[in-house]
Amino acid sequence: MSTLLKFILGFTPSCDRRLIDQISPLIRTRSIVKNDFLLNAGKTCRKLCFITSGICYKYLADHKGDNVVQFYDEGDLAGDYCSFVCQEPSRYHIKTLEEVEVQELHYNDISLLYESSPVFERIARRMTEHYLCRMTDRLFSFQHDSPEMRYLNLQRERPALLQQVPQYLIASYLGITPVGLSKIRSRISNSRHVAGANSGDLTVMSQLI
């Protein structure tokens, strides 16, 4: 069973053998080289891509530069949902940071599955709800959290990204400049150093009492 199929079936409490037989032949695997594109702005998103290895990022290019809106790594479903659903040109690019392997389903195949399988339609609804909640959480964070809190959340939720992704892309994703990110990291490092030193002092004092 493919990784994408396991991911899809994770949104349903029971395993439908007929659905597995319907989906399995439709899944295609391909590799995309480093610095290539899964999607270009102006093109319509015709496939949903499940990342099985590698990392890529979604961004909006304008006169101010590249504005990163999402990172995708192993286990993520990559694409432009609005472009995919409406079958209209995307505003976004999705670019690889390293060689990426994906398993994908084409729009036409998914449309046929909607018509032939009520189970798949329910799964798709649950997947949509899941990703809508993620998008809403990110919007809420931008409206209410400080850049430092957004960085700490990213560090807690997706620590590997901070090691794999260039810092200027991390800064763009957080909505700050690279200089601003450097200052945040410095403040966090200093505060942890102070906290560690204070903890050490308390340990020494307890030994003297």
JSON list of C-alpha atoms in Angstrom, two decimals:
[
{"chain": "A", "resi": 1, "resn": "MET", "atom": "CA", "xyz": [0.00, 0.00, 0.00]},
{"chain": "A", "resi": 2, "resn": "SER", "atom": "CA", "xyz": [1.37, 3.42, -0.98]},
{"chain": "A", "resi": 3, "resn": "THR", "atom": "CA", "xyz": [2.17, 6.11, 1.58]},
{"chain": "A", "resi": 4, "resn": "LEU", "atom": "CA", "xyz": [-0.43, 8.42, 0.05]},
{"chain": "A", "resi": 5, "resn": "LEU", "atom": "CA", "xyz": [-3.10, 5.74, 0.28]},
{"chain": "A", "resi": 6, "resn": "LYS", "atom": "CA", "xyz": [-2.28, 5.15, 3.95]},
{"chain": "A", "resi": 7, "resn": "PHE", "atom": "CA", "xyz": [-2.54, 8.91, 4.52]},
{"chain": "A", "resi": 8, "resn": "ILE", "atom": "CA", "xyz": [-5.96, 9.07, 2.84]},
{"chain": "A", "resi": 9, "resn": "LEU", "atom": "CA", "xyz": [-7.29, 6.07, 4.76]},
{"chain": "A", "resi": 10, "resn": "GLY", "atom": "CA", "xyz": [-6.13, 7.70, 7.98]},
{"chain": "A", "resi": 11, "resn": "PHE", "atom": "CA", "xyz": [-9.17, 9.98, 7.69]},
{"chain": "A", "resi": 12, "resn": "THR", "atom": "CA", "xyz": [-11.65, 7.11, 7.90]},
{"chain": "A", "resi": 13, "resn": "PRO", "atom": "CA", "xyz": [-12.23, 4.71, 10.82]},
{"chain": "A", "resi": 14, "resn": "SER", "atom": "CA", "xyz": [-12.61, 1.66, 8.60]},
{"chain": "A", "resi": 15, "resn": "CYS", "atom": "CA", "xyz": [-10.64, 0.23, 5.70]},
{"chain": "A", "resi": 16, "resn": "ASP", "atom": "CA", "xyz": [-12.73, -0.07, 2.53]},
{"chain": "A", "resi": 17, "resn": "ARG", "atom": "CA", "xyz": [-11.21, -2.73, 0.25]},
{"chain": "A", "resi": 18, "resn": "ARG", "atom": "CA", "xyz": [-13.17, -1.50, -2.76]},
{"chain": "A", "resi": 19, "resn": "LEU", "atom": "CA", "xyz": [-11.93, 2.04, -2.25]},
{"chain": "A", "resi": 20, "resn": "ILE", "atom": "CA", "xyz": [-8.34, 0.82, -1.95]},
{"chain": "A", "resi": 21, "resn": "ASP", "atom": "CA", "xyz": [-8.72, -1.01, -5.26]},
{"chain": "A", "resi": 22, "resn": "GLN", "atom": "CA", "xyz": [-10.13, 2.15, -6.85]},
{"chain": "A", "resi": 23, "resn": "ILE", "atom": "CA", "xyz": [-7.43, 4.54, -5.63]},
{"chain": "A", "resi": 24, "resn": "SER", "atom": "CA", "xyz": [-4.27, 2.41, -5.87]},
{"chain": "A", "resi": 25, "resn": "PRO", "atom": "CA", "xyz": [-3.96, 2.36, -9.70]},
{"chain": "A", "resi": 26, "resn": "LEU", "atom": "CA", "xyz": [-4.48, 6.13, -9.87]},
{"chain": "A", "resi": 27, "resn": "ILE", "atom": "CA", "xyz": [-1.50, 7.10, -7.71]},
{"chain": "A", "resi": 28, "resn": "ARG", "atom": "CA", "xyz": [1.64, 8.12, -9.57]},
{"chain": "A", "resi": 29, "resn": "THR", "atom": "CA", "xyz": [5.14, 8.54, -8.12]},
{"chain": "A", "resi": 30, "resn": "ARG", "atom": "CA", "xyz": [7.71, 10.97, -9.45]},
{"chain": "A", "resi": 31, "resn": "SER", "atom": "CA", "xyz": [10.87, 12.80, -8.38]},
{"chain": "A", "resi": 32, "resn": "ILE", "atom": "CA", "xyz": [11.51, 16.53, -8.71]},
{"chain": "A", "resi": 33, "resn": "VAL", "atom": "CA", "xyz": [15.10, 17.76, -8.67]},
{"chain": "A", "resi": 34, "resn": "LYS", "atom": "CA", "xyz": [16.40, 20.47, -6.36]},
{"chain": "A", "resi": 35, "resn": "ASN", "atom": "CA", "xyz": [15.30, 24.05, -7.22]},
{"chain": "A", "resi": 36, "resn": "ASP", "atom": "CA", "xyz": [12.60, 22.81, -9.60]},
{"chain": "A", "resi": 37, "resn": "PHE", "atom": "CA", "xyz": [8.87, 23.52, -9.29]},
{"chain": "A", "resi": 38, "resn": "LEU", "atom": "CA", "xyz": [5.87, 21.43, -8.30]},
{"chain": "A", "resi": 39, "resn": "LEU", "atom": "CA", "xyz": [3.71, 24.39, -9.33]},
{"chain": "A", "resi": 40, "resn": "ASN", "atom": "CA", "xyz": [4.26, 27.74, -11.05]},
{"chain": "A", "resi": 41, "resn": "ALA", "atom": "CA", "xyz": [2.20, 30.87, -10.57]},
{"chain": "A", "resi": 42, "resn": "GLY", "atom": "CA", "xyz": [-0.15, 31.34, -13.51]},
{"chain": "A", "resi": 43, "resn": "LYS", "atom": "CA", "xyz": [-0.56, 27.59, -13.96]},
{"chain": "A", "resi": 44, "resn": "THR", "atom": "CA", "xyz": [-3.58, 25.65, -12.73]},
{"chain": "A", "resi": 45, "resn": "CYS", "atom": "CA", "xyz": [-2.99, 23.12, -9.97]},
{"chain": "A", "resi": 46, "resn": "ARG", "atom": "CA", "xyz": [-4.06, 19.82, -11.52]},
{"chain": "A", "resi": 47, "resn": "LYS", "atom": "CA", "xyz": [-2.53, 17.43, -8.99]},
{"chain": "A", "resi": 48, "resn": "LEU", "atom": "CA", "xyz": [-2.40, 16.99, -5.24]},
{"chain": "A", "resi": 49, "resn": "CYS", "atom": "CA", "xyz": [1.09, 15.90, -4.26]},
{"chain": "A", "resi": 50, "resn": "PHE", "atom": "CA", "xyz": [1.92, 13.93, -1.13]},
{"chain": "A", "resi": 51, "resn": "ILE", "atom": "CA", "xyz": [5.55, 14.45, -0.08]},
{"chain": "A", "resi": 52, "resn": "THR", "atom": "CA", "xyz": [7.28, 11.16, 0.68]},
{"chain": "A", "resi": 53, "resn": "SER", "atom": "CA", "xyz": [10.77, 12.65, 0.96]},
{"chain": "A", "resi": 54, "resn": "GLY", "atom": "CA", "xyz": [12.44, 16.04, 0.66]},
{"chain": "A", "resi": 55, "resn": "ILE", "atom": "CA", "xyz": [11.23, 19.54, 1.37]},
{"chain": "A", "resi": 56, "resn": "CYS", "atom": "CA", "xyz": [9.71, 22.37, -0.67]},
{"chain": "A", "resi": 57, "resn": "TYR", "atom": "CA", "xyz": [8.07, 25.72, -0.01]},
{"chain": "A", "resi": 58, "resn": "LYS", "atom": "CA", "xyz": [5.11, 27.69, -1.31]},
{"chain": "A", "resi": 59, "resn": "TYR", "atom": "CA", "xyz": [5.53, 31.39, -1.94]},
{"chain": "A", "resi": 60, "resn": "LEU", "atom": "CA", "xyz": [4.00, 34.45, -3.53]},
{"chain": "A", "resi": 61, "resn": "ALA", "atom": "CA", "xyz": [6.35, 36.52, -5.69]},
{"chain": "A", "resi": 62, "resn": "ASP", "atom": "CA", "xyz": [5.72, 40.28, -5.86]},
{"chain": "A", "resi": 63, "resn": "HIS", "atom": "CA", "xyz": [7.66, 43.56, -6.10]},
{"chain": "A", "resi": 64, "resn": "LYS", "atom": "CA", "xyz": [8.81, 43.12, -2.48]},
{"chain": "A", "resi": 65, "resn": "GLY", "atom": "CA", "xyz": [10.31, 39.68, -3.10]},
{"chain": "A", "resi": 66, "resn": "ASP", "atom": "CA", "xyz": [9.28, 36.13, -2.32]},
{"chain": "A", "resi": 67, "resn": "ASN", "atom": "CA", "xyz": [6.72, 35.83, 0.49]},
{"chain": "A", "resi": 68, "resn": "VAL", "atom": "CA", "xyz": [6.80, 32.30, 1.92]},
{"chain": "A", "resi": 69, "resn": "VAL", "atom": "CA", "xyz": [3.40, 31.02, 3.06]},
{"chain": "A", "resi": 70, "resn": "GLN", "atom": "CA", "xyz": [4.08, 27.33, 3.70]},
{"chain": "A", "resi": 71, "resn": "PHE", "atom": "CA", "xyz": [6.71, 24.61, 3.92]},
{"chain": "A", "resi": 72, "resn": "TYR", "atom": "CA", "xyz": [6.02, 21.03, 2.89]},
{"chain": "A", "resi": 73, "resn": "ASP", "atom": "CA", "xyz": [8.09, 18.06, 3.98]},
{"chain": "A", "resi": 74, "resn": "GLU", "atom": "CA", "xyz": [7.60, 14.32, 4.43]},
{"chain": "A", "resi": 75, "resn": "GLY", "atom": "CA", "xyz": [3.99, 13.52, 5.25]},
{"chain": "A", "resi": 76, "resn": "ASP", "atom": "CA", "xyz": [2.52, 16.78, 3.91]},
{"chain": "A", "resi": 77, "resn": "LEU", "atom": "CA", "xyz": [0.01, 17.25, 1.11]},
{"chain": "A", "resi": 78, "resn": "ALA", "atom": "CA", "xyz": [1.31, 19.98, -1.20]},
{"chain": "A", "resi": 79, "resn": "GLY", "atom": "CA", "xyz": [-0.62, 22.12, -3.67]},
{"chain": "A", "resi": 80, "resn": "ASP", "atom": "CA", "xyz": [-2.75, 25.23, -4.06]},
{"chain": "A", "resi": 81, "resn": "TYR", "atom": "CA", "xyz": [-6.15, 24.16, -2.81]},
{"chain": "A", "resi": 82, "resn": "CYS", "atom": "CA", "xyz": [-8.08, 27.13, -4.24]},
{"chain": "A", "resi": 83, "resn": "SER", "atom": "CA", "xyz": [-6.52, 26.67, -7.67]},
{"chain": "A", "resi": 84, "resn": "PHE", "atom": "CA", "xyz": [-7.17, 22.92, -7.50]},
{"chain": "A", "resi": 85, "resn": "VAL", "atom": "CA", "xyz": [-10.83, 23.19, -6.48]},
{"chain": "A", "resi": 86, "resn": "CYS", "atom": "CA", "xyz": [-11.74, 26.07, -8.82]},
{"chain": "A", "resi": 87, "resn": "GLN", "atom": "CA", "xyz": [-9.41, 24.92, -11.62]},
{"chain": "A", "resi": 88, "resn": "GLU", "atom": "CA", "xyz": [-8.12, 28.46, -12.00]},
{"chain": "A", "resi": 89, "resn": "PRO", "atom": "CA", "xyz": [-4.52, 29.73, -12.33]},
{"chain": "A", "resi": 90, "resn": "SER", "atom": "CA", "xyz": [-2.58, 29.74, -9.09]},
{"chain": "A", "resi": 91, "resn": "ARG", "atom": "CA", "xyz": [-1.04, 32.82, -7.54]},
{"chain": "A", "resi": 92, "resn": "TYR", "atom": "CA", "xyz": [1.69, 30.74, -5.94]},
{"chain": "A", "resi": 93, "resn": "HIS", "atom": "CA", "xyz": [4.91, 28.93, -6.78]},
{"chain": "A", "resi": 94, "resn": "ILE", "atom": "CA", "xyz": [5.88, 25.69, -5.04]},
{"chain": "A", "resi": 95, "resn": "LYS", "atom": "CA", "xyz": [9.64, 25.14, -5.27]},
{"chain": "A", "resi": 96, "resn": "THR", "atom": "CA", "xyz": [11.89, 22.32, -4.03]},
{"chain": "A", "resi": 97, "resn": "LEU", "atom": "CA", "xyz": [14.76, 22.98, -1.64]},
{"chain": "A", "resi": 98, "resn": "GLU", "atom": "CA", "xyz": [16.24, 19.54, -2.34]},
{"chain": "A", "resi": 99, "resn": "GLU", "atom": "CA", "xyz": [15.30, 16.54, -4.40]},
{"chain": "A", "resi": 100, "resn": "VAL", "atom": "CA", "xyz": [11.68, 15.71, -3.60]},
{"chain": "A", "resi": 101, "resn": "GLU", "atom": "CA", "xyz": [9.70, 12.53, -4.17]},
{"chain": "A", "resi": 102, "resn": "VAL", "atom": "CA", "xyz": [5.93, 12.76, -4.38]},
{"chain": "A", "resi": 103, "resn": "GLN", "atom": "CA", "xyz": [2.94, 10.49, -4.81]},
{"chain": "A", "resi": 104, "resn": "GLU", "atom": "CA", "xyz": [0.15, 12.30, -6.59]},
{"chain": "A", "resi": 105, "resn": "LEU", "atom": "CA", "xyz": [-3.47, 12.13, -7.66]},
{"chain": "A", "resi": 106, "resn": "HIS", "atom": "CA", "xyz": [-4.81, 14.00, -10.69]},
{"chain": "A", "resi": 107, "resn": "TYR", "atom": "CA", "xyz": [-7.82, 16.30, -10.51]},
{"chain": "A", "resi": 108, "resn": "ASN", "atom": "CA", "xyz": [-9.77, 14.23, -13.06]},
{"chain": "A", "resi": 109, "resn": "ASP", "atom": "CA", "xyz": [-9.25, 11.03, -11.07]},
{"chain": "A", "resi": 110, "resn": "ILE", "atom": "CA", "xyz": [-10.30, 12.68, -7.83]},
{"chain": "A", "resi": 111, "resn": "SER", "atom": "CA", "xyz": [-13.45, 14.04, -9.52]},
{"chain": "A", "resi": 112, "resn": "LEU", "atom": "CA", "xyz": [-14.36, 10.53, -10.66]},
{"chain": "A", "resi": 113, "resn": "LEU", "atom": "CA", "xyz": [-13.78, 9.18, -7.16]},
{"chain": "A", "resi": 114, "resn": "TYR", "atom": "CA", "xyz": [-16.15, 11.82, -5.78]},
{"chain": "A", "resi": 115, "resn": "GLU", "atom": "CA", "xyz": [-18.86, 10.57, -8.12]},
{"chain": "A", "resi": 116, "resn": "SER", "atom": "CA", "xyz": [-18.30, 6.85, -7.61]},
{"chain": "A", "resi": 117, "resn": "SER", "atom": "CA", "xyz": [-17.46, 6.64, -3.92]},
{"chain": "A", "resi": 118, "resn": "PRO", "atom": "CA", "xyz": [-19.44, 8.27, -1.07]},
{"chain": "A", "resi": 119, "resn": "VAL", "atom": "CA", "xyz": [-16.73, 6.99, 1.27]},
{"chain": "A", "resi": 120, "resn": "PHE", "atom": "CA", "xyz": [-14.04, 8.91, -0.61]},
{"chain": "A", "resi": 121, "resn": "GLU", "atom": "CA", "xyz": [-16.24, 12.01, -0.59]},
{"chain": "A", "resi": 122, "resn": "ARG", "atom": "CA", "xyz": [-16.48, 11.82, 3.22]},
{"chain": "A", "resi": 123, "resn": "ILE", "atom": "CA", "xyz": [-12.72, 11.30, 3.49]},
{"chain": "A", "resi": 124, "resn": "ALA", "atom": "CA", "xyz": [-12.11, 14.35, 1.29]},
{"chain": "A", "resi": 125, "resn": "ARG", "atom": "CA", "xyz": [-14.42, 16.44, 3.48]},
{"chain": "A", "resi": 126, "resn": "ARG", "atom": "CA", "xyz": [-12.50, 15.42, 6.61]},
{"chain": "A", "resi": 127, "resn": "MET", "atom": "CA", "xyz": [-9.18, 16.20, 4.93]},
{"chain": "A", "resi": 128, "resn": "THR", "atom": "CA", "xyz": [-10.49, 19.62, 3.89]},
{"chain": "A", "resi": 129, "resn": "GLU", "atom": "CA", "xyz": [-11.65, 20.33, 7.44]},
{"chain": "A", "resi": 130, "resn": "HIS", "atom": "CA", "xyz": [-8.25, 19.31, 8.78]},
{"chain": "A", "resi": 131, "resn": "TYR", "atom": "CA", "xyz": [-6.30, 21.64, 6.49]},
{"chain": "A", "resi": 132, "resn": "LEU", "atom": "CA", "xyz": [-8.81, 24.46, 6.92]},
{"chain": "A", "resi": 133, "resn": "CYS", "atom": "CA", "xyz": [-8.19, 24.33, 10.67]},
{"chain": "A", "resi": 134, "resn": "ARG", "atom": "CA", "xyz": [-4.44, 24.51, 10.06]},
{"chain": "A", "resi": 135, "resn": "MET", "atom": "CA", "xyz": [-4.86, 27.53, 7.81]},
{"chain": "A", "resi": 136, "resn": "THR", "atom": "CA", "xyz": [-7.10, 29.23, 10.37]},
{"chain": "A", "resi": 137, "resn": "ASP", "atom": "CA", "xyz": [-4.55, 28.61, 13.14]},
{"chain": "A", "resi": 138, "resn": "ARG", "atom": "CA", "xyz": [-1.79, 30.19, 11.04]},
{"chain": "A", "resi": 139, "resn": "LEU", "atom": "CA", "xyz": [-3.95, 33.24, 10.27]},
{"chain": "A", "resi": 140, "resn": "PHE", "atom": "CA", "xyz": [-4.80, 33.61, 13.96]},
{"chain": "A", "resi": 141, "resn": "SER", "atom": "CA", "xyz": [-1.10, 33.43, 14.84]},
{"chain": "A", "resi": 142, "resn": "PHE", "atom": "CA", "xyz": [-0.25, 36.23, 12.39]},
{"chain": "A", "resi": 143, "resn": "GLN", "atom": "CA", "xyz": [-3.01, 38.40, 13.81]},
{"chain": "A", "resi": 144, "resn": "HIS", "atom": "CA", "xyz": [-2.36, 37.83, 17.50]},
{"chain": "A", "resi": 145, "resn": "ASP", "atom": "CA", "xyz": [1.11, 36.38, 18.17]},
{"chain": "A", "resi": 146, "resn": "SER", "atom": "CA", "xyz": [4.37, 38.27, 18.25]},
{"chain": "A", "resi": 147, "resn": "PRO", "atom": "CA", "xyz": [7.08, 37.27, 15.74]},
{"chain": "A", "resi": 148, "resn": "GLU", "atom": "CA", "xyz": [9.02, 35.76, 18.63]},
{"chain": "A", "resi": 149, "resn": "MET", "atom": "CA", "xyz": [6.03, 33.62, 19.64]},
{"chain": "A", "resi": 150, "resn": "ARG", "atom": "CA", "xyz": [5.58, 32.49, 16.03]},
{"chain": "A", "resi": 151, "resn": "TYR", "atom": "CA", "xyz": [9.24, 31.44, 15.96]},
{"chain": "A", "resi": 152, "resn": "LEU", "atom": "CA", "xyz": [8.90, 29.54, 19.24]},
{"chain": "A", "resi": 153, "resn": "ASN", "atom": "CA", "xyz": [5.78, 27.78, 17.93]},
{"chain": "A", "resi": 154, "resn": "LEU", "atom": "CA", "xyz": [7.63, 26.77, 14.76]},
{"chain": "A", "resi": 155, "resn": "GLN", "atom": "CA", "xyz": [10.57, 25.57, 16.84]},
{"chain": "A", "resi": 156, "resn": "ARG", "atom": "CA", "xyz": [8.25, 23.43, 18.97]},
{"chain": "A", "resi": 157, "resn": "GLU", "atom": "CA", "xyz": [6.05, 22.06, 16.19]},
{"chain": "A", "resi": 158, "resn": "ARG", "atom": "CA", "xyz": [8.52, 21.62, 13.32]},
{"chain": "A", "resi": 159, "resn": "PRO", "atom": "CA", "xyz": [12.08, 21.78, 14.72]},
{"chain": "A", "resi": 160, "resn": "ALA", "atom": "CA", "xyz": [13.64, 20.01, 11.73]},
{"chain": "A", "resi": 161, "resn": "LEU", "atom": "CA", "xyz": [12.67, 22.91, 9.44]},
{"chain": "A", "resi": 162, "resn": "LEU", "atom": "CA", "xyz": [14.97, 25.25, 11.35]},
{"chain": "A", "resi": 163, "resn": "GLN", "atom": "CA", "xyz": [17.91, 23.00, 10.41]},
{"chain": "A", "resi": 164, "resn": "GLN", "atom": "CA", "xyz": [16.88, 22.25, 6.82]},
{"chain": "A", "resi": 165, "resn": "VAL", "atom": "CA", "xyz": [15.61, 25.60, 5.54]},
{"chain": "A", "resi": 166, "resn": "PRO", "atom": "CA", "xyz": [17.68, 28.76, 4.85]},
{"chain": "A", "resi": 167, "resn": "GLN", "atom": "CA", "xyz": [17.12, 31.41, 7.49]},
{"chain": "A", "resi": 168, "resn": "TYR", "atom": "CA", "xyz": [15.92, 34.04, 5.01]},
{"chain": "A", "resi": 169, "resn": "LEU", "atom": "CA", "xyz": [13.05, 31.73, 4.05]},
{"chain": "A", "resi": 170, "resn": "ILE", "atom": "CA", "xyz": [12.22, 31.10, 7.71]},
{"chain": "A", "resi": 171, "resn": "ALA", "atom": "CA", "xyz": [12.16, 34.88, 8.24]},
{"chain": "A", "resi": 172, "resn": "SER", "atom": "CA", "xyz": [9.82, 35.37, 5.29]},
{"chain": "A", "resi": 173, "resn": "TYR", "atom": "CA", "xyz": [7.50, 32.65, 6.61]},
{"chain": "A", "resi": 174, "resn": "LEU", "atom": "CA", "xyz": [7.38, 34.40, 10.00]},
{"chain": "A", "resi": 175, "resn": "GLY", "atom": "CA", "xyz": [6.70, 37.77, 8.38]},
{"chain": "A", "resi": 176, "resn": "ILE", "atom": "CA", "xyz": [9.95, 39.40, 9.50]},
{"chain": "A", "resi": 177, "resn": "THR", "atom": "CA", "xyz": [13.34, 40.34, 8.05]},
{"chain": "A", "resi": 178, "resn": "PRO", "atom": "CA", "xyz": [16.42, 38.11, 8.36]},
{"chain": "A", "resi": 179, "resn": "VAL", "atom": "CA", "xyz": [17.88, 40.72, 10.74]},
{"chain": "A", "resi": 180, "resn": "GLY", "atom": "CA", "xyz": [14.74, 40.53, 12.86]},
{"chain": "A", "resi": 181, "resn": "LEU", "atom": "CA", "xyz": [15.01, 36.73, 12.96]},
{"chain": "A", "resi": 182, "resn": "SER", "atom": "CA", "xyz": [18.65, 36.95, 14.03]},
{"chain": "A", "resi": 183, "resn": "LYS", "atom": "CA", "xyz": [17.68, 39.25, 16.91]},
{"chain": "A", "resi": 184, "resn": "ILE", "atom": "CA", "xyz": [14.91, 36.90, 18.02]},
{"chain": "A", "resi": 185, "resn": "ARG", "atom": "CA", "xyz": [17.25, 33.91, 18.02]},
{"chain": "A", "resi": 186, "resn": "SER", "atom": "CA", "xyz": [19.83, 35.90, 19.96]},
{"chain": "A", "resi": 187, "resn": "ARG", "atom": "CA", "xyz": [17.29, 36.94, 22.61]},
{"chain": "A", "resi": 188, "resn": "ILE", "atom": "CA", "xyz": [16.04, 33.36, 23.00]},
{"chain": "A", "resi": 189, "resn": "SER", "atom": "CA", "xyz": [19.59, 32.01, 23.26]},
{"chain": "A", "resi": 190, "resn": "ASN", "atom": "CA", "xyz": [20.55, 34.64, 25.85]},
{"chain": "A", "resi": 191, "resn": "SER", "atom": "CA", "xyz": [17.43, 34.06, 27.94]},
{"chain": "A", "resi": 192, "resn": "ARG", "atom": "CA", "xyz": [18.07, 30.31, 27.98]},
{"chain": "A", "resi": 193, "resn": "HIS", "atom": "CA", "xyz": [21.70, 30.91, 28.95]},
{"chain": "A", "resi": 194, "resn": "VAL", "atom": "CA", "xyz": [20.61, 33.12, 31.84]},
{"chain": "A", "resi": 195, "resn": "ALA", "atom": "CA", "xyz": [17.99, 30.60, 32.91]},
{"chain": "A", "resi": 196, "resn": "GLY", "atom": "CA", "xyz": [20.59, 27.82, 32.83]},
{"chain": "A", "resi": 197, "resn": "ALA", "atom": "CA", "xyz": [23.03, 29.90, 34.86]},
{"chain": "A", "resi": 198, "resn": "ASN", "atom": "CA", "xyz": [20.39, 30.71, 37.47]},
{"chain": "A", "resi": 199, "resn": "SER", "atom": "CA", "xyz": [19.47, 27.05, 37.71]},
{"chain": "A", "resi": 200, "resn": "GLY", "atom": "CA", "xyz": [23.13, 26.22, 38.31]},
{"chain": "A", "resi": 201, "resn": "ASP", "atom": "CA", "xyz": [23.37, 28.84, 41.07]},
{"chain": "A", "resi": 202, "resn": "LEU", "atom": "CA", "xyz": [20.31, 27.38, 42.80]},
{"chain": "A", "resi": 203, "resn": "THR", "atom": "CA", "xyz": [21.85, 23.91, 42.68]},
{"chain": "A", "resi": 204, "resn": "VAL", "atom": "CA", "xyz": [25.08, 25.16, 44.28]},
{"chain": "A", "resi": 205, "resn": "MET", "atom": "CA", "xyz": [23.14, 26.99, 46.99]},
{"chain": "A", "resi": 206, "resn": "SER", "atom": "CA", "xyz": [21.08, 23.90, 47.81]},
{"chain": "A", "resi": 207, "resn": "GLN", "atom": "CA", "xyz": [24.29, 21.91, 48.26]},
{"chain": "A", "resi": 208, "resn": "LEU", "atom": "CA", "xyz": [25.66, 24.51, 50.69]},
{"chain": "A", "resi": 209, "resn": "ILE", "atom": "CA", "xyz": [22.55, 24.58, 52.87]}
]
